[in-house]
Structure formats: structure tokens, C-alpha cells
mmCIF file of C-alpha atoms in Angstrom:
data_model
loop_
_atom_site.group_PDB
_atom_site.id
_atom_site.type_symbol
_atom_site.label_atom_id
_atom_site.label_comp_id
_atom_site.label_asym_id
_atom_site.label_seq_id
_atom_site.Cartn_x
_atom_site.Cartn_y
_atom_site.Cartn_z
ATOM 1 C CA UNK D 12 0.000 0.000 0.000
ATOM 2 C CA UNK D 13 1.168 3.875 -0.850
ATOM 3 C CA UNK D 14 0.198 6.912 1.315
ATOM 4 C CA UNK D 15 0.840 9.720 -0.829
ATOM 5 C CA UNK D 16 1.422 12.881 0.783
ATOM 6 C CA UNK D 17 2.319 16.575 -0.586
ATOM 7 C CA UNK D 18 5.536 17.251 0.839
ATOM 8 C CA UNK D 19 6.749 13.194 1.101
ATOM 9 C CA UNK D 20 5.382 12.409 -2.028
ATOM 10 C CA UNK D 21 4.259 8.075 -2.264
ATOM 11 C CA UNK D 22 5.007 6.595 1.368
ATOM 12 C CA UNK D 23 5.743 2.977 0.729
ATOM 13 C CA UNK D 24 4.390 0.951 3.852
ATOM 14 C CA UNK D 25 4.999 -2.493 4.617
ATOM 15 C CA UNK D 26 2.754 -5.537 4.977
ATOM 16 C CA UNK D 27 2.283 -4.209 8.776
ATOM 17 C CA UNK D 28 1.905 -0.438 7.729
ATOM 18 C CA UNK D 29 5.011 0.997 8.915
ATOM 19 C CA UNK D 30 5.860 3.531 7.086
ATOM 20 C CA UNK D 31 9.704 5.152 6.227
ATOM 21 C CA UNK D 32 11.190 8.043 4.428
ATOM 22 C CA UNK D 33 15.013 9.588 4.465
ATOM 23 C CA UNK D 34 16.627 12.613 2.840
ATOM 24 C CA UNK D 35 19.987 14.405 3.520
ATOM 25 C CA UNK D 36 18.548 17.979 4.170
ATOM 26 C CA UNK D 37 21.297 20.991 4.434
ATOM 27 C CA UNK D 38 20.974 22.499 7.942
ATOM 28 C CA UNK D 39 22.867 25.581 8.006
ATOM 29 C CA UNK D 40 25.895 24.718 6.174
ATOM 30 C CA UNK D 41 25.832 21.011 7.669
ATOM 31 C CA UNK D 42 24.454 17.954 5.639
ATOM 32 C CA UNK D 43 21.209 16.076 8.533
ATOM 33 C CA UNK D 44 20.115 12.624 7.865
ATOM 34 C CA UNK D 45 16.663 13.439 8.293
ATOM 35 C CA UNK D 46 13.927 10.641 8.341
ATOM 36 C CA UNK D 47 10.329 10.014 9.033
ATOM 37 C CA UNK D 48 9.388 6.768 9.857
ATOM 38 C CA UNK D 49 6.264 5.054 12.248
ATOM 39 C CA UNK D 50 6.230 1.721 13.033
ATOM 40 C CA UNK D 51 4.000 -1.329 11.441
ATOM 41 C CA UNK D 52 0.198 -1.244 13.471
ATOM 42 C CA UNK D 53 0.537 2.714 13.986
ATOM 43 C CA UNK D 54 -1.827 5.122 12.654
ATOM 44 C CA UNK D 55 -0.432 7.842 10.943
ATOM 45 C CA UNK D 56 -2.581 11.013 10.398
ATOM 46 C CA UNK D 57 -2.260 13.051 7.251
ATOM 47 C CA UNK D 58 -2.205 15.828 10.355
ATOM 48 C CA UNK D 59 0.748 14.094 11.455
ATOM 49 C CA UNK D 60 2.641 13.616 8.266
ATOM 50 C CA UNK D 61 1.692 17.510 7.750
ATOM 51 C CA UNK D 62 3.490 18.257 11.123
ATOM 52 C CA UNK D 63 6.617 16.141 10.039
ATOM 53 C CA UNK D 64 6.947 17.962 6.547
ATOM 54 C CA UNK D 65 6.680 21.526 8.537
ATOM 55 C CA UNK D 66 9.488 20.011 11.008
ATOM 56 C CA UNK D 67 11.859 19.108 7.920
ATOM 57 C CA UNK D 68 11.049 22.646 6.558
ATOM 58 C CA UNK D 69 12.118 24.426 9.787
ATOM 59 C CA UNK D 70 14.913 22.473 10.890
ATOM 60 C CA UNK D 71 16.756 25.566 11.318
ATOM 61 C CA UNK D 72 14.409 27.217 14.125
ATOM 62 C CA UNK D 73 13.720 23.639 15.571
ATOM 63 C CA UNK D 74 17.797 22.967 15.777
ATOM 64 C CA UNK D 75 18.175 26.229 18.084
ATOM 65 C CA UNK D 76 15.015 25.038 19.856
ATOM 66 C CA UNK D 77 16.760 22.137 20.875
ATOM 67 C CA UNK D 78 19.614 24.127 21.653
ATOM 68 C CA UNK D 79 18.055 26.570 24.006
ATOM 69 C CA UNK D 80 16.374 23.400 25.663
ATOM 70 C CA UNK D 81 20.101 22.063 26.177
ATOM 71 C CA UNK D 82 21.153 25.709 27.446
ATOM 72 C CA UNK D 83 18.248 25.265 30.191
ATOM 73 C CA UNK D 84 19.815 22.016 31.592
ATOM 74 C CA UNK D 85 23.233 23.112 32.242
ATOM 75 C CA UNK D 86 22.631 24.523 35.480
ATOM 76 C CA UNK D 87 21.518 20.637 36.449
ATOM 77 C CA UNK D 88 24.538 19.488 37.684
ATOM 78 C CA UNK D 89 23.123 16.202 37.466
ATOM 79 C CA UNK D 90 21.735 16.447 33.972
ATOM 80 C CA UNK D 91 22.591 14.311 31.170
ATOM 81 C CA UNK D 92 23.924 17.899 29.419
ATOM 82 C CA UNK D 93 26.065 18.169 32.010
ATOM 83 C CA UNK D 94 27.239 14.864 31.847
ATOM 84 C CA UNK D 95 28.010 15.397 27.786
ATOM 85 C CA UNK D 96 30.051 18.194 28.409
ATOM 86 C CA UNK D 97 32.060 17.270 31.002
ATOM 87 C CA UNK D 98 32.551 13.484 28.984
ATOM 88 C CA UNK D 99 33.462 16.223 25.705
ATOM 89 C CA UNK D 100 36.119 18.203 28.146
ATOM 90 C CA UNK D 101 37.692 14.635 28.839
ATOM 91 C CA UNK D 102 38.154 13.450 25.420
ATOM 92 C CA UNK D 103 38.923 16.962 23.901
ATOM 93 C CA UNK D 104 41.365 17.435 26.507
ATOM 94 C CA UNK D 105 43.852 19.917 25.124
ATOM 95 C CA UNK D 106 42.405 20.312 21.651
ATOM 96 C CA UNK D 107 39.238 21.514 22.876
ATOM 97 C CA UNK D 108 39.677 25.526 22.352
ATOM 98 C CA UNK D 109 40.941 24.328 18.743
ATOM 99 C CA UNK D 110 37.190 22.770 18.093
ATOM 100 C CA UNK D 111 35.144 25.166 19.569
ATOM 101 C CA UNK D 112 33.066 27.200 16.924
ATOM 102 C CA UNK D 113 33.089 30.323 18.673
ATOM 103 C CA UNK D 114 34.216 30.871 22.347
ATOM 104 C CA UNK D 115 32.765 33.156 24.626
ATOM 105 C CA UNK D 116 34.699 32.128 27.771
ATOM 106 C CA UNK D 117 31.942 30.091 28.911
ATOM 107 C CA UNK D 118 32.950 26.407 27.653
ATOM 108 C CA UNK D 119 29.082 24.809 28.672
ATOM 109 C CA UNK D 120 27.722 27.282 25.869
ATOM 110 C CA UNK D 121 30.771 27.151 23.359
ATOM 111 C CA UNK D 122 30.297 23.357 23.276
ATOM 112 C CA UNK D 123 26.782 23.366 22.885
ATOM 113 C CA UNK D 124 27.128 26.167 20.143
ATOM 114 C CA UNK D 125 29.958 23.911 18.874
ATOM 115 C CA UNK D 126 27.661 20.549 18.427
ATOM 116 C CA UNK D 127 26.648 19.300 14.941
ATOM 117 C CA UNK D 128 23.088 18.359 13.914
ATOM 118 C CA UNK D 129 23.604 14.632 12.828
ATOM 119 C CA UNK D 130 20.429 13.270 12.663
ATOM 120 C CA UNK D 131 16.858 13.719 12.990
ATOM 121 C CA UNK D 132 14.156 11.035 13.295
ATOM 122 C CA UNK D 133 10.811 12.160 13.188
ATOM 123 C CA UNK D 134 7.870 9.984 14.209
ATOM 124 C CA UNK D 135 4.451 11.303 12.705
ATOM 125 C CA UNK D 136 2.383 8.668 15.002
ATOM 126 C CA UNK D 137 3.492 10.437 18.015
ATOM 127 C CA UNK D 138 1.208 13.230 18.291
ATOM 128 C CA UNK D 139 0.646 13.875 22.186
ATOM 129 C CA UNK D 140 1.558 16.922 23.326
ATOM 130 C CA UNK D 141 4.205 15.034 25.780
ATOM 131 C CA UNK D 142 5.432 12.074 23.157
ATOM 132 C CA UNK D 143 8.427 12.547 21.756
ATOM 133 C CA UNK D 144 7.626 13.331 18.373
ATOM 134 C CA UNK D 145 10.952 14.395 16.712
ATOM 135 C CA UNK D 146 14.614 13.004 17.909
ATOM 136 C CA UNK D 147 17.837 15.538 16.916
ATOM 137 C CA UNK D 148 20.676 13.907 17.298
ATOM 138 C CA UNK D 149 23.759 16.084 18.263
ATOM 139 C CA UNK D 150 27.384 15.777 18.773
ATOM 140 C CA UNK D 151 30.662 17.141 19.360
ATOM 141 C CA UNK D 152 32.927 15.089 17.141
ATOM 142 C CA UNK D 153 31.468 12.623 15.451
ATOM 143 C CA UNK D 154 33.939 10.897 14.144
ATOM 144 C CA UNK D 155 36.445 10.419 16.616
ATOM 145 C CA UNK D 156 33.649 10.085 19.665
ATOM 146 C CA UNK D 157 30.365 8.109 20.547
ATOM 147 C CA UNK D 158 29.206 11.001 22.562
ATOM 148 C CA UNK D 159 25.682 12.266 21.595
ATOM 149 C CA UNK D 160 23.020 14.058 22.866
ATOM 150 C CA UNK D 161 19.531 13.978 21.597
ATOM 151 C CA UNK D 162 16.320 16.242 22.185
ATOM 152 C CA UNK D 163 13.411 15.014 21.745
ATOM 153 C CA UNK D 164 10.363 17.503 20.529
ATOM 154 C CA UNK D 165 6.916 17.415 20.797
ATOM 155 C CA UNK D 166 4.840 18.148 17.713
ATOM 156 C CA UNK D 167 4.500 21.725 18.888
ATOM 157 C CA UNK D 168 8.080 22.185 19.170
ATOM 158 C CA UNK D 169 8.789 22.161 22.553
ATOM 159 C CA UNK D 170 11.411 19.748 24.479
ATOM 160 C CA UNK D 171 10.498 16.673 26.062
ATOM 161 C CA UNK D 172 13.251 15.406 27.318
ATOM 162 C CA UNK D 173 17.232 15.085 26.407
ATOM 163 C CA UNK D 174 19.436 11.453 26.795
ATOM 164 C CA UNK D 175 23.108 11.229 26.739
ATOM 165 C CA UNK D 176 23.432 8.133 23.895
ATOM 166 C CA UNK D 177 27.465 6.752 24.565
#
């Protein structure tokens, strides 16, 4: 079966209905695997597929969303943004200064400034306004480190919670 939809275009699902689609989108001047994807025995609203295409076309505002949410949860000594960064100081070590992207003397916000988009899953079935509708994926060095954070958005936008991945 095919779900077409404006934006997506023909959404191939599966004999249980999941449904998946994938694009590298250019975020800022960074390449994001971006996909959309719900799982077989879901439904999936054209409302929610509508949401997911506005997410992929403001990945931009939603990326410093999901920054400021990261921003809020330094303070939290025992947050899992806290944990990141100090994990990033570690394995920088002495190269860190060298990787920041800009450095305002405050090395909690350079880093953060200083992550990279990598990914972003978006899941159209999850619709509540506490379910964890979009994933961004964020980290430091990706290719010398397993380090990530991810923020997870509701369909509105707003953080629902952030997980160290390592």
C-alpha cells in the first residue's frame, strides 16, 4: 500500500503499515540525515505527516530550539547535558579551544554552540503533546567520539526530554 502525501510524495508501507522516508537535508551549512518513519500497526494522520513535513522545513528554528532546551539544563549538575560536556572536556582534553566554533569564555555554551546536527528522526504517530515526536541527534565530534546528545520535541516544538546516547 502507498500513502501519498504533498511534501513526502508516495510513502511505501509495509505488509504491517510501517511507514519510512530519508533525505539528507542541508541544515545551516551542515548535511542532517533526516527521516520520518512510524512503526507497522501505527496510525499515521495526514495531520501528522503535515506536522513532520513543517518540522523538515524548519529544521533551522527547531535545531536552536533544541539548543536553548540544552542551554536550560546546564545549570543541572546532574543532567545528562552536564554529563556530555564534562565526557566532551575529557576526550577533547587539550584540543578543545581548537574545536570550539566560537568561544565566549563560557565552555558549557561554546560546546553546545559547537555541536553538529547529525540526525533527525521524526515519528508522525506520536502526536501527544508530551510524546516525543521528533529526535535531533547532536554531537561534538562525530567521528572520533560516541558522545551524543539527543532532544526530543513534541509536535508543537517544545522539548520533552534530552538522553546522553554513549
Amino acid at each position: 500500500m502507498t500513502t501519498e502525501h504533498d511534501f513526502f510524495g508516495a510513502l511505501e508501507t509495509d505488509a504491517d503499515g510501517a511507514i519510512y522516508w530519508s533525505e539528507t537535508v542541508e541544515v545551516g551549512d551542515q548535511a542532517v540525515d533526516v527521516s520520518v518513519s512510524s512503526p507497522g500497526g501505527q496510525t499515521v494522520t495526514l495531520e501528522g505527516l503535515d506536522t513532520a513535513a513543517g518540522f523538515v522545513s524548519s529544521l533551522d528554528g527547531l535545531d536552536l530550539r533544541a539548543r536553548e532546551a540544552m542551554l536550560s539544563d546546564v545549570d543541572n549538575r546532574n543532567s545528562d547535558v552536564t554529563s556530555f560536556i564534562e565526557s566532551t572536556v575529557e576526550e577533547a582534553g587539550d584540543d578543545l579551544l581548537e574545536m570550539l566554533v566560537d568561544r565566549s569564555g563560557d565552555n558549557d555554551v561554546d560546546i553546545i554552540r559547537s555541536l553538529q546536527l547529525v540526525r533527525v528522526s521524526i515519528s508522525p504517530h506520536q502526536t501527544g503533546e508530551s510524546a516525543p515526536f521528533a529526535a535531533f541527534e547532536f554531537a561534538f565530534d562525530p567521528d572520533n567520539s560516541d558522545l551524543a546528545l539527543v532532544v526530543s520535541l513534541s509536535n508543537r516544538g517544545e522539548s520533552v526530554g534530552i538522553e546522553l546516547l554513549e
